[in-house]
Tab-separated table of C-alpha atoms in Angstrom:
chain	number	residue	atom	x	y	z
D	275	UNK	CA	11.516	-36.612	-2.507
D	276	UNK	CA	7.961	-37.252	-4.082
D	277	UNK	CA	7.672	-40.645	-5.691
D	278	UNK	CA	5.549	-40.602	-8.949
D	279	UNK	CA	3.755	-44.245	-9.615
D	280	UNK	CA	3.325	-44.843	-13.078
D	281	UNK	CA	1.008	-47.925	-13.914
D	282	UNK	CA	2.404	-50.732	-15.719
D	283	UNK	CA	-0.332	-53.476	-16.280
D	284	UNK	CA	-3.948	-53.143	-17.408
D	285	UNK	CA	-4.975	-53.804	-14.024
D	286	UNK	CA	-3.276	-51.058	-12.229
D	287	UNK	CA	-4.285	-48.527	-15.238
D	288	UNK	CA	-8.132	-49.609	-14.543
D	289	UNK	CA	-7.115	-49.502	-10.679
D	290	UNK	CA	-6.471	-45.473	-10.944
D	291	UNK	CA	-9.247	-44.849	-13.609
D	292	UNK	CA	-11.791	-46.571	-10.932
D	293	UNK	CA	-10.580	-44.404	-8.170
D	294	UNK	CA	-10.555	-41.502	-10.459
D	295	UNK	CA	-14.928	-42.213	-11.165
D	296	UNK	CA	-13.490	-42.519	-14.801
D	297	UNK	CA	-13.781	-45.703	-17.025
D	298	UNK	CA	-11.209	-45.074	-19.868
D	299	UNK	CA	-7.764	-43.153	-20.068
D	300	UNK	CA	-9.737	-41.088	-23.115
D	301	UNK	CA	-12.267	-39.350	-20.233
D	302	UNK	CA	-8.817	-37.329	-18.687
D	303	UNK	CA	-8.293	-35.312	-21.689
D	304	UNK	CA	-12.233	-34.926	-22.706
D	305	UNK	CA	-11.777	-30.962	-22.091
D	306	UNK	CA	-9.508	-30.691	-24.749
D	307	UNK	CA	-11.696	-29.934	-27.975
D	308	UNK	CA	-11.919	-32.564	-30.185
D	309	UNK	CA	-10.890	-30.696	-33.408
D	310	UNK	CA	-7.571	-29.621	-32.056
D	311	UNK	CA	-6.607	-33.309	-31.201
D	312	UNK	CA	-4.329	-35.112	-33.256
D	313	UNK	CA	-5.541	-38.948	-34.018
D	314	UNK	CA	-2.498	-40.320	-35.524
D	315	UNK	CA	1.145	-40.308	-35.049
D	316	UNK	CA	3.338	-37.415	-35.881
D	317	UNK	CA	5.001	-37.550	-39.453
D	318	UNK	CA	8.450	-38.109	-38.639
D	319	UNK	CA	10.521	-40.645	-40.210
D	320	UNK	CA	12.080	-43.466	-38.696
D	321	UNK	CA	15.924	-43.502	-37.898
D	322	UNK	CA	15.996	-39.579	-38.481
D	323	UNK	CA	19.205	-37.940	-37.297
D	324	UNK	CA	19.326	-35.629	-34.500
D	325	UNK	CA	20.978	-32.391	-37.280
D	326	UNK	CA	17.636	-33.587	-39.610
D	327	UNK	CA	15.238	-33.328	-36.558
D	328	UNK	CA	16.014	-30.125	-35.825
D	329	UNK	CA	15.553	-29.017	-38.964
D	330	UNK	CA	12.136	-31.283	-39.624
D	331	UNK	CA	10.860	-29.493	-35.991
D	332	UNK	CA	12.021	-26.037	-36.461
D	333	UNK	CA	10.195	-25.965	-40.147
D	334	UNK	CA	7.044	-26.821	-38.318
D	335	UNK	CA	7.543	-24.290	-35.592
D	336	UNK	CA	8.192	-21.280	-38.291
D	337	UNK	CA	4.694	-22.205	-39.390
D	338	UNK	CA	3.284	-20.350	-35.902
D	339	UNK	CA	2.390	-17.342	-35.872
D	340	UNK	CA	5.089	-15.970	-33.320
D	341	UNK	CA	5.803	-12.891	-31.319
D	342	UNK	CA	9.498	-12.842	-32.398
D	343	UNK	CA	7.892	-12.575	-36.206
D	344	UNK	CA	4.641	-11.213	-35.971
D	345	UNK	CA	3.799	-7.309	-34.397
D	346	UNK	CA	1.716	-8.515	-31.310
D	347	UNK	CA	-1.320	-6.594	-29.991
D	348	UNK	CA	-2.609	-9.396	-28.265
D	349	UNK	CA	-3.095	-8.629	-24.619
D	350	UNK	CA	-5.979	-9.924	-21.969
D	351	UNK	CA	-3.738	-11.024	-19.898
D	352	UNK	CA	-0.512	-11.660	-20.971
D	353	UNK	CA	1.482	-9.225	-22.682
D	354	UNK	CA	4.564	-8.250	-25.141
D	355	UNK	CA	6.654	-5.988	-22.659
D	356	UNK	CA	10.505	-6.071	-23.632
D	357	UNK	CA	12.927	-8.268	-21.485
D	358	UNK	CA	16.419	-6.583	-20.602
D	359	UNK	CA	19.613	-8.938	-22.241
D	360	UNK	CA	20.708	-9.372	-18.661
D	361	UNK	CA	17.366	-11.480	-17.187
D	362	UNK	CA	17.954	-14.840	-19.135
D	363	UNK	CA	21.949	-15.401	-18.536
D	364	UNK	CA	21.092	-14.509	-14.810
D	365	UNK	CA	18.299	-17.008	-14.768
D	366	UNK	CA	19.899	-19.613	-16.115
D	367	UNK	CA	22.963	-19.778	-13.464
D	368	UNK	CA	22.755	-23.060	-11.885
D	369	UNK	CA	22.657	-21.274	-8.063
D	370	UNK	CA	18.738	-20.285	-9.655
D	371	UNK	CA	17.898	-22.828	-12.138
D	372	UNK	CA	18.500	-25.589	-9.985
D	373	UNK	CA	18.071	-24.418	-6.595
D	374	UNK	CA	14.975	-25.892	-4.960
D	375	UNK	CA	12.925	-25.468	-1.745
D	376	UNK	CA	15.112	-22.855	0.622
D	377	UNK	CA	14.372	-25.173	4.032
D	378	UNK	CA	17.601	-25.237	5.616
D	379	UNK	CA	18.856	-21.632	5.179
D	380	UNK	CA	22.406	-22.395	6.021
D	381	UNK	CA	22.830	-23.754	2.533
D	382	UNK	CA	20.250	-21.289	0.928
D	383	UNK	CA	20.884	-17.660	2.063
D	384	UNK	CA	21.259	-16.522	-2.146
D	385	UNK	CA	17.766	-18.047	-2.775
D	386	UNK	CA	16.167	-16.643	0.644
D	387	UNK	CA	17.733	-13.359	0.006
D	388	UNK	CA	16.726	-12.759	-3.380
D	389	UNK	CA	12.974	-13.813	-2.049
D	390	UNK	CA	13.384	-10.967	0.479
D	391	UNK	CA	14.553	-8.474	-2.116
D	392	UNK	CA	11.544	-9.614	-4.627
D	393	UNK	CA	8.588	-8.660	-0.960
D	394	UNK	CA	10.309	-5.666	-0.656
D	395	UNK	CA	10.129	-4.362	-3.962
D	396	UNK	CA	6.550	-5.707	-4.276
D	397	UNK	CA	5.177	-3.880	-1.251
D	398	UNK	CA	7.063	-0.922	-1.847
D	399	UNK	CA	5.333	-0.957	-5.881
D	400	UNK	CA	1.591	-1.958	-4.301
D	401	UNK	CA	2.238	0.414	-1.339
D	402	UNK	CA	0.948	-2.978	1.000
D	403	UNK	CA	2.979	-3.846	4.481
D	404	UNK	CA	4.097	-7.189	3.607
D	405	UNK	CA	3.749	-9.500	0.784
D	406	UNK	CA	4.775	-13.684	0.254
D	407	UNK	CA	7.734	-14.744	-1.960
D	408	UNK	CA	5.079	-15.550	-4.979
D	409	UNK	CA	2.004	-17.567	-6.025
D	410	UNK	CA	1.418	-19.851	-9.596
D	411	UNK	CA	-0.444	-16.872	-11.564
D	412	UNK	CA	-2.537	-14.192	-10.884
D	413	UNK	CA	-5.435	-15.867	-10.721
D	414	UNK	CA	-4.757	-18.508	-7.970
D	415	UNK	CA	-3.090	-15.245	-6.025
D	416	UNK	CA	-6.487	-14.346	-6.503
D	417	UNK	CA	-8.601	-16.873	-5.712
D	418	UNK	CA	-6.715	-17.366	-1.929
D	419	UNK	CA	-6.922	-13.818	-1.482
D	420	UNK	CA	-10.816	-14.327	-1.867
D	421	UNK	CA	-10.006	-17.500	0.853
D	422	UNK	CA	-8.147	-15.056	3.372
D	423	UNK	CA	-11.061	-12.684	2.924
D	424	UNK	CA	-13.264	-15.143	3.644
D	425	UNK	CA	-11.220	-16.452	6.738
D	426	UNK	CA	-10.907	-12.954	7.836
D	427	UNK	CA	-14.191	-11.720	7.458
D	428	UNK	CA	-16.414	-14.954	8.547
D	429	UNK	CA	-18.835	-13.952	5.379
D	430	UNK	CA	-19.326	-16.576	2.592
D	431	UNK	CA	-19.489	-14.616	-0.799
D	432	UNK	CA	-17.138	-12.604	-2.694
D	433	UNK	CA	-18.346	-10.025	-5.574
D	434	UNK	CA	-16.798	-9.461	-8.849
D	435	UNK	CA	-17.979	-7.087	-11.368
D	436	UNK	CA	-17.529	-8.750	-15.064
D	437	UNK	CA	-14.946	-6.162	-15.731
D	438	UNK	CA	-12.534	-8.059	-13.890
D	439	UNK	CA	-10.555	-11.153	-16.203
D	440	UNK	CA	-12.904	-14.097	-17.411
D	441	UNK	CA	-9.671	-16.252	-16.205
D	442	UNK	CA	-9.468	-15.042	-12.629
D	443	UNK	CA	-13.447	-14.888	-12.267
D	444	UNK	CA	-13.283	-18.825	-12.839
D	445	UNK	CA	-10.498	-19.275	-10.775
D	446	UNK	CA	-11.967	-17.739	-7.537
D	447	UNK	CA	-15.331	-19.725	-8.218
D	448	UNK	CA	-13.359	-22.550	-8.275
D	449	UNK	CA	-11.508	-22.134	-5.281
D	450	UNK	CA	-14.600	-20.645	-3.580
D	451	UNK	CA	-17.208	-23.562	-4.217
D	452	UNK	CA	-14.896	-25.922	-3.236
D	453	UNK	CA	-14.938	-25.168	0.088
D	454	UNK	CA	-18.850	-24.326	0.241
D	455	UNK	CA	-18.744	-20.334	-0.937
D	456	UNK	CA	-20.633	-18.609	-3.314
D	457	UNK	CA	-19.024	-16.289	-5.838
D	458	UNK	CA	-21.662	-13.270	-7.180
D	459	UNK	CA	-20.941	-11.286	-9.927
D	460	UNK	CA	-22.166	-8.086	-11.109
D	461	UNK	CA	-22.672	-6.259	-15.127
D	462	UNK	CA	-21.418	-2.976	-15.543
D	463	UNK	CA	-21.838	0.068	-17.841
D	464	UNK	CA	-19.330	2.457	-19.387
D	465	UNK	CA	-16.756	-0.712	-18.906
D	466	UNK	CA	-16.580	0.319	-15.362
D	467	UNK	CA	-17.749	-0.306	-11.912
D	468	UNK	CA	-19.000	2.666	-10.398
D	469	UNK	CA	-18.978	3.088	-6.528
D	470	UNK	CA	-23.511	3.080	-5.918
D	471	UNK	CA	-23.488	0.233	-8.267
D	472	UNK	CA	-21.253	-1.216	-5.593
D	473	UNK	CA	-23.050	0.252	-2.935
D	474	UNK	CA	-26.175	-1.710	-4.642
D	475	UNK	CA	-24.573	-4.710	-4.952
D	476	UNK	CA	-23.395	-5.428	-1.849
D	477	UNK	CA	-24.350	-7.558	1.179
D	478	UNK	CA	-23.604	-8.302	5.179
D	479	UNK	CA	-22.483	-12.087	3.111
D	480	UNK	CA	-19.894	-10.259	1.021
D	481	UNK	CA	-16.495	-10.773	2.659
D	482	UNK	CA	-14.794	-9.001	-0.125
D	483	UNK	CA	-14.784	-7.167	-3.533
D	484	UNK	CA	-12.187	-7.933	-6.340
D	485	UNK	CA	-11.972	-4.660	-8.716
D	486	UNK	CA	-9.356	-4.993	-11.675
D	487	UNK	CA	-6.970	-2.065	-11.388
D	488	UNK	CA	-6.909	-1.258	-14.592
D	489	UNK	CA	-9.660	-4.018	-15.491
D	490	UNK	CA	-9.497	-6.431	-18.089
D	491	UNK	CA	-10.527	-3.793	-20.729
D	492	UNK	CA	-8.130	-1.823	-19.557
D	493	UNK	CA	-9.982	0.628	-18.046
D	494	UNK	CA	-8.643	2.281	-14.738
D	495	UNK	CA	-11.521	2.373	-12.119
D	496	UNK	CA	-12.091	4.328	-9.586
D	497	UNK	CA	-10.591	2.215	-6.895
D	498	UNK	CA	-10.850	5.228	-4.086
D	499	UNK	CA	-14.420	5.542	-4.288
D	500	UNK	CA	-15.016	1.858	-4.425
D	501	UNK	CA	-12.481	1.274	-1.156
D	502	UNK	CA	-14.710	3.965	0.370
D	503	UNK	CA	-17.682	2.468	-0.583
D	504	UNK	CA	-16.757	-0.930	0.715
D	505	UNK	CA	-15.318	0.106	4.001
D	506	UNK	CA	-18.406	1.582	5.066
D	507	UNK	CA	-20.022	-2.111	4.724
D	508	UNK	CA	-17.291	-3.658	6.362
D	509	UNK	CA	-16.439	-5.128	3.598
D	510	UNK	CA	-12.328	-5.695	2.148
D	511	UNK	CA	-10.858	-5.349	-1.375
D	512	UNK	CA	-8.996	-6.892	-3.308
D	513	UNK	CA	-6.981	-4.989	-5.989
D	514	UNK	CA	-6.205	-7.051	-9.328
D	515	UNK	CA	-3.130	-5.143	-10.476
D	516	UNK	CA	-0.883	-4.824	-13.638
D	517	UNK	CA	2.519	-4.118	-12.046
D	518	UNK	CA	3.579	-2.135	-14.857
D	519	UNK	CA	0.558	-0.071	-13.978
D	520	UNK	CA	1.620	1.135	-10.664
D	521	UNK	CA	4.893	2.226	-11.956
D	522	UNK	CA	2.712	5.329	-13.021
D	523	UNK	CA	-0.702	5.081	-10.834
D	524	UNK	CA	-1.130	5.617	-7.157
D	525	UNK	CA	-0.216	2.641	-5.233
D	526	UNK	CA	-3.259	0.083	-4.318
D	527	UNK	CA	-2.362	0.958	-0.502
D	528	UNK	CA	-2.457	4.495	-0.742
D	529	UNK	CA	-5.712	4.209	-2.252
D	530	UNK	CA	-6.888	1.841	0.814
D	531	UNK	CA	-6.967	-1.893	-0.434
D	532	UNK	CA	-6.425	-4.453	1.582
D	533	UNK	CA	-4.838	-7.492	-0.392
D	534	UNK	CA	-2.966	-6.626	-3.868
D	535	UNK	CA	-2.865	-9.412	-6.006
D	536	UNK	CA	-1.978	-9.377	-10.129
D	537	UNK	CA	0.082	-11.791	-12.403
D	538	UNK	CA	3.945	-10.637	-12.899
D	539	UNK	CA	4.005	-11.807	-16.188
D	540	UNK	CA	4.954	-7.891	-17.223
D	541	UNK	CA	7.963	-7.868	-15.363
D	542	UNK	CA	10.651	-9.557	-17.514
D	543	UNK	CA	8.716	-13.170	-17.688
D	544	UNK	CA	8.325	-14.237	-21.971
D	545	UNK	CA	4.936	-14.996	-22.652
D	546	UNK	CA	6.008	-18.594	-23.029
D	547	UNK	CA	2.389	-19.405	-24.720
D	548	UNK	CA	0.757	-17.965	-21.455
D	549	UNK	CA	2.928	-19.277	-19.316
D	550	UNK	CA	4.750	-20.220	-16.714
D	551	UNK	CA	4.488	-17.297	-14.968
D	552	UNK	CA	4.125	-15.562	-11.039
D	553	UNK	CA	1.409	-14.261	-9.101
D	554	UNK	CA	1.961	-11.892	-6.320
D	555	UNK	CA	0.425	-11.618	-3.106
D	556	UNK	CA	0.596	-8.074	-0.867
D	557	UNK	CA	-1.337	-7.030	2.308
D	558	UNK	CA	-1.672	-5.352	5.040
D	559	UNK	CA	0.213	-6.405	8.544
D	560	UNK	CA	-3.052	-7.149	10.257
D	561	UNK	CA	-3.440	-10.168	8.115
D	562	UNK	CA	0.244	-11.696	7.482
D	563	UNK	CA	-0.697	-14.272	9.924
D	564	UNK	CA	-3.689	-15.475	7.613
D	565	UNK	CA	-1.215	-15.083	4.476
D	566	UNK	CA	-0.982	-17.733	2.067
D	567	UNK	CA	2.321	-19.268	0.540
D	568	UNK	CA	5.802	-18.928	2.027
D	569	UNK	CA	7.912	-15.858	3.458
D	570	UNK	CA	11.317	-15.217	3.598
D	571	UNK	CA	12.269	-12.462	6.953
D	572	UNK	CA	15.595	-11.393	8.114
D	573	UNK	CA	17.452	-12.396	10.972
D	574	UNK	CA	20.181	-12.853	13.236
D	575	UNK	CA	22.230	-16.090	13.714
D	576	UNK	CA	23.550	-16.727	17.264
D	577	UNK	CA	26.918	-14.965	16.661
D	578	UNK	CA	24.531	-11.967	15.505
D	579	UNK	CA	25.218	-12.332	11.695
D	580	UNK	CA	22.525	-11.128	10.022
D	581	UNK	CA	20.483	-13.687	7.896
D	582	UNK	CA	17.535	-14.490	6.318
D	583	UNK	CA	15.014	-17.642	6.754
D	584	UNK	CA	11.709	-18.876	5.594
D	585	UNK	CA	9.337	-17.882	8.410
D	586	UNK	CA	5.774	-18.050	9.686
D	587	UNK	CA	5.566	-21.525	8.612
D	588	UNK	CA	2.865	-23.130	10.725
D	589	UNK	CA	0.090	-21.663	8.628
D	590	UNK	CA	1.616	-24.321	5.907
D	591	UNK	CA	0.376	-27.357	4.873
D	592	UNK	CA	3.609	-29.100	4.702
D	593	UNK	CA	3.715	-28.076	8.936
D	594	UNK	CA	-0.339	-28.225	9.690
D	595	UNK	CA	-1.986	-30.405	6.777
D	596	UNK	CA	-5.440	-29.842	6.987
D	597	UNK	CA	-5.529	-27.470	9.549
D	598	UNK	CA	-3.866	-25.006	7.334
D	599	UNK	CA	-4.447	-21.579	6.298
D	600	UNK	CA	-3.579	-22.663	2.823
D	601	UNK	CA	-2.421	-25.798	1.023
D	602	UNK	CA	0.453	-23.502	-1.142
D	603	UNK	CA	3.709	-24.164	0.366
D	604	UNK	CA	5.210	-23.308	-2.873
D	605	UNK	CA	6.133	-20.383	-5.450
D	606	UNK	CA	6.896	-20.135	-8.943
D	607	UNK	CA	10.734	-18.310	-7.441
D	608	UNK	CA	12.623	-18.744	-10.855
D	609	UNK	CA	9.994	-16.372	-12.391
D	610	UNK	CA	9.586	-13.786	-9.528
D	611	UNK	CA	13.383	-13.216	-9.613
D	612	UNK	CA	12.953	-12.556	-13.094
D	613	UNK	CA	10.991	-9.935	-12.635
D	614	UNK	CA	13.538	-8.932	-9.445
D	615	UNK	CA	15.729	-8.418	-12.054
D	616	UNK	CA	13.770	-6.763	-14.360
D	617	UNK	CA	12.136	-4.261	-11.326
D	618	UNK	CA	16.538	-3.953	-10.100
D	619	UNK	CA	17.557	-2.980	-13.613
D	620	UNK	CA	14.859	-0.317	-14.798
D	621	UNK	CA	14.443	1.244	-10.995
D	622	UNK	CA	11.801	3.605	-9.894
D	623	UNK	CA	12.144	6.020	-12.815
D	624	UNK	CA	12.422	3.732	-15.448
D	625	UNK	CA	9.590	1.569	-14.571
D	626	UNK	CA	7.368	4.565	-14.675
D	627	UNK	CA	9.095	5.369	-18.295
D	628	UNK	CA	7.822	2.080	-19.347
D	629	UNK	CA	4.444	2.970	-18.322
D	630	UNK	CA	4.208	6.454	-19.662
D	631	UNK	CA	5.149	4.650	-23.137
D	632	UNK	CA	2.639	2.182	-22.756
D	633	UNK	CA	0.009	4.842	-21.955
D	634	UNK	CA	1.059	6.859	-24.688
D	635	UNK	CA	1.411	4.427	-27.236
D	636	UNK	CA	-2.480	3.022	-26.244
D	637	UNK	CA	-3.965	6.447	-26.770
D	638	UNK	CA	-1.975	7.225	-29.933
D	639	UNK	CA	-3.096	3.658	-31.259
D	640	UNK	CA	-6.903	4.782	-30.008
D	641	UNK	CA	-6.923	7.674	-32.044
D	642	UNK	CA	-5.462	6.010	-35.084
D	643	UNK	CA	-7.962	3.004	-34.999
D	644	UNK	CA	-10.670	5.739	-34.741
D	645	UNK	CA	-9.523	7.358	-37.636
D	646	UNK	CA	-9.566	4.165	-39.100
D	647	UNK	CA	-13.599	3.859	-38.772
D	648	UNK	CA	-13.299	1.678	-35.375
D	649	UNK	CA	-14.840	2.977	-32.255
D	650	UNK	CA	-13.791	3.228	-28.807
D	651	UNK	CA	-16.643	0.639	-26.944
D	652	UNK	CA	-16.141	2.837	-23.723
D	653	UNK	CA	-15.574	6.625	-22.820
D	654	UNK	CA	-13.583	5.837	-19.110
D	655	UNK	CA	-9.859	6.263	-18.943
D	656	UNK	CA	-8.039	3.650	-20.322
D	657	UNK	CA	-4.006	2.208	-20.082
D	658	UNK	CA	-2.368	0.269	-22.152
D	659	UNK	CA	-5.426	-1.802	-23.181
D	660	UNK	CA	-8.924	-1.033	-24.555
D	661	UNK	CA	-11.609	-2.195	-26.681
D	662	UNK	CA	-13.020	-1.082	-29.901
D	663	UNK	CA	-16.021	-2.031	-32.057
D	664	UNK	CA	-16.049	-2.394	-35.389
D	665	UNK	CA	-18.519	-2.153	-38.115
D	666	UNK	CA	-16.968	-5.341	-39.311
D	667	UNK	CA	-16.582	-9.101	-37.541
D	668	UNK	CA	-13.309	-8.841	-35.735
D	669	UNK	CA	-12.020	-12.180	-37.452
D	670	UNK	CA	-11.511	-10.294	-40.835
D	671	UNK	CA	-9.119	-7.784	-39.455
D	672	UNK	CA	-7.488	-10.752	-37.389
D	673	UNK	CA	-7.312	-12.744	-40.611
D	674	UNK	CA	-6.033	-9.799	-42.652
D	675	UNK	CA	-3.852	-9.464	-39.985
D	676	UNK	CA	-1.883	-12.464	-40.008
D	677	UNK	CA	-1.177	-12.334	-43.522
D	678	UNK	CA	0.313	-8.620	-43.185
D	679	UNK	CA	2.498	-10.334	-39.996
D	680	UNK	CA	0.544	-8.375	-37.535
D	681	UNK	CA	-1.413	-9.867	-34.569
D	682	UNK	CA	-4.294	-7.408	-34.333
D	683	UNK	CA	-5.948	-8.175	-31.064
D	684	UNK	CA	-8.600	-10.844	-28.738
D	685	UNK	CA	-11.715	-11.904	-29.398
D	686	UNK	CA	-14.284	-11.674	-26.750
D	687	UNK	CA	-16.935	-13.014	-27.587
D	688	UNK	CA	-16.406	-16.364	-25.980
D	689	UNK	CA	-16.109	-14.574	-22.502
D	690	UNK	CA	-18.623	-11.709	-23.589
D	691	UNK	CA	-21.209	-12.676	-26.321
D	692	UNK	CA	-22.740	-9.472	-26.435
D	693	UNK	CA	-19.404	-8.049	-27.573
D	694	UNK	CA	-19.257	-9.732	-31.257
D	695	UNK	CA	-18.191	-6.758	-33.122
D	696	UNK	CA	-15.439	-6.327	-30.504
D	697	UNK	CA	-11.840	-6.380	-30.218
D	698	UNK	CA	-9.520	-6.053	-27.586
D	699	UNK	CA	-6.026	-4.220	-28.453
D	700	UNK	CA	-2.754	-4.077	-26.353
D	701	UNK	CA	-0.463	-1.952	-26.913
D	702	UNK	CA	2.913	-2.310	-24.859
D	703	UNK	CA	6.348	0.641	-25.187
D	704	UNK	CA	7.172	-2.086	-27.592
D	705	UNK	CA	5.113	-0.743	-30.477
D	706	UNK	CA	6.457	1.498	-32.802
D	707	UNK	CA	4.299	4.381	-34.514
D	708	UNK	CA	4.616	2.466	-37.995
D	709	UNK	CA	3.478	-0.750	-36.319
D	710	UNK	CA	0.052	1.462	-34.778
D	711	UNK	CA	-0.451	2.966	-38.331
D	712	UNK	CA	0.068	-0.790	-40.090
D	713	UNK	CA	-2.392	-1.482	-37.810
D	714	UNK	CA	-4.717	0.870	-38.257
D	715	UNK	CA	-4.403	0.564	-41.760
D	716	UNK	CA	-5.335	-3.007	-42.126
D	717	UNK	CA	-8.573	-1.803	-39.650
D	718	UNK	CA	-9.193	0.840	-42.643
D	719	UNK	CA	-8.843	-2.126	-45.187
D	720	UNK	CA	-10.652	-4.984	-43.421
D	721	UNK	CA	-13.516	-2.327	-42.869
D	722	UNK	CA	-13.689	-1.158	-46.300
């Protein structure tokens, strides 16, 4: 059990902050931006009752703008896929909601087996030979796959055309510089990275290449001819998946990759205001040695019961500390068996249904927002998710938005200034027709 030390006397508080390099409590939260903080107590009165709370809380909650009340084509990310009834009474059995750390599998063979089911059904949907029993997010899955390429390859640089999510780009430079690489990233035109810009972009330092797949515009590169292209260099890729994707799209391994990574949000996880969520981790055999995270196998007990254990431990850091592959000896399991149950329940076929109404709803949607006097920023082939420019700031048709109950899109300016007249839409098999035409028609209205 981890004991958590909470300071009690000024001394001990100025104790931490001195071994922290900080010299007030007020420096730990000076990311947060100062207009969003709140400097003075909430407004609740004293001796409320519990019945009055609730009400008092939930009032202040129906002020957000929420997913359960608002039409959401917010994407980037994180997205508004439906969740069968069955997931949340599942999840919330006590053999899952409390379970913790399978060590001893005598005790744990429901929690080990239901890891095992979750690799198998992730290789067999990235096409990859083996893959770990989950990371945090997508991005830290990531930013250690960039740390296995690294350790596999002996190079010091990764590449990342700015196609691929802001979030995840910052994530692997994060990871990367602190342990002394360099992270080099590359602009792109048509929304796209074609395979002799690759081919001009990379060096004998590049250990690997990260290519969204579709990218964070939602545009579905041409991950065949950039595998090709980085083979010939000796150098590995890394495939930054949507899962619900490659329900529909040739698997990342057919195609050649060599780690799959993507965030399994999609696959019956809410959005949960971003998160929690799971990452997953794929690759091929040659490198399940060099694997982060944990793995559940199958095996016999000495009576020759089958059974299944945690296994390859000793790359762990809770077995080798600093001498460690990785320092994750961890996974975010209540989430990945969500989306066990979710991947169970719809099967081959009806995963690919789910895509096939997510590509046809984003098309449909494309056409109607053109119609509408937007325009499609790129020309490439696009999923679920794509970007438009408009001959109107996007914050009018957001704003318009929110008082017709529909949640119109992303800015992305912060990531991509030169994109200020640009929005990015989502559309999931959630969206109606009537919801794509409200849409377009507040477009239409904020435009004229």
């Amino acid at each position: 059990m981890t004991m958590v030390y909470a300071p009690h006397t000024d001394e001990d508080r100025q104790a931490m902050l001195a071994a922290l390099g900080l010299s007030s409590v007020e420096e730990l939260f000076r990311d947060i931006p100062e207009e969003v903080r709140l400097r003075r107590p909430l407004r609740i009165p004293e001796g409320e009752s519990e019945a009055g709370l609730r009400r008092l809380l939930g009032g202040l909650a129906r002020r957000n703008a929420s997913a359960d009340r608002y039409v959401c084509f917010i994407g980037g990310g994180v997205y508004d896929h439906y969740i069968p009834a069955a997931i949340p009474p599942l999840l919330s059995r006590g053999e899952f909601l409390t379970a913790y750390t399978p060590y001893q599998p005598e005790v744990s063979q429901g929690t080990l087996q239901s890891i095992l089911e979750f690799q198998t059904m992730i290789c067999a949907l990235t096409g990859m030979d083996v893959a770990n029993a989950s990371m945090y997010d997508g991005a830290s899955a990531a930013a250690e796959a960039a740390l296995m390429a690294v350790d596999v390859s002996g190079r010091d640089r990764l590449l990342v055309p700015r196609t691929v999510s802001p979030d995840v780009r910052e994530t692997v430079r994060t990871y990367l510089s602190g342990r002394g690489y360099g992270l080099d990233e590359i602009d792109v035109a048509e929304g796209l990275l074609a395979p002799q810009r690759l081919a001009e972009a990379l060096t004998d330092r590049h250990a690997a290449v990260i290519v969204g797949y579709p990218n964070f515009f939602g545009v579905v590169e041409d991950l065949a001819g950039l595998v090709r292209v980085a083979h010939e260099r000796g150098v590995l890729v890394i495939a930054y998946c949507d899962p619900i994707a490659l329900g529909l799209f040739e698997s990342p391994g057919a195609l050649g990759a060599d780690i799959v990574v993507g965030d399994g949000q999609a696959l019956g996880n809410p959005m949960n205001f971003g998160g929690p969520s799971f990452g997953f981790f794929a690759a091929r055999e040659a490198f399940l040695r060099r694997m982060p995270g944990r793995i559940a196998g199958r095996t016999v007990d000495r009576d020759g019961t089958p059974g299944c254990v945690l296994t390859l431990q000793t790359r762990e850091q809770h077995i080798r500390r600093a001498r460690a592959t990785s320092n994750i000896c961890t996974n975010n399991a209540l989430n990945a068996l969500a989306a066990t149950i979710y991947l169970s329940l719809l099967g081959p076929q009806g995963l690919r249904e789910v895509a096939e109404a997510c590509l046809q709803n984003a098309h449909y949607a494309a056409e109607r927002l053109e119609a509408a006097g937007a325009r499609l920023a790129f020309r490439a082939p696009f999923f679920k998710e794509f970007l438009v420019e408009l001959p109107c700031p996007p914050e009018d048709v957001i704003r318009l938005g929110l008082q017709r109950g529909i949640l119109a899109g992303r800015r992305v300016s912060r990531e991509y200034p030169n994109l200020d007249r640009h929005l990015l839409v989502a559309v999931t098999e959630q969206r109606t027709r009537e919801e794509i035409d409200a849409l377009a028609g507040l477009v239409e209205e904020a435009i004229r």
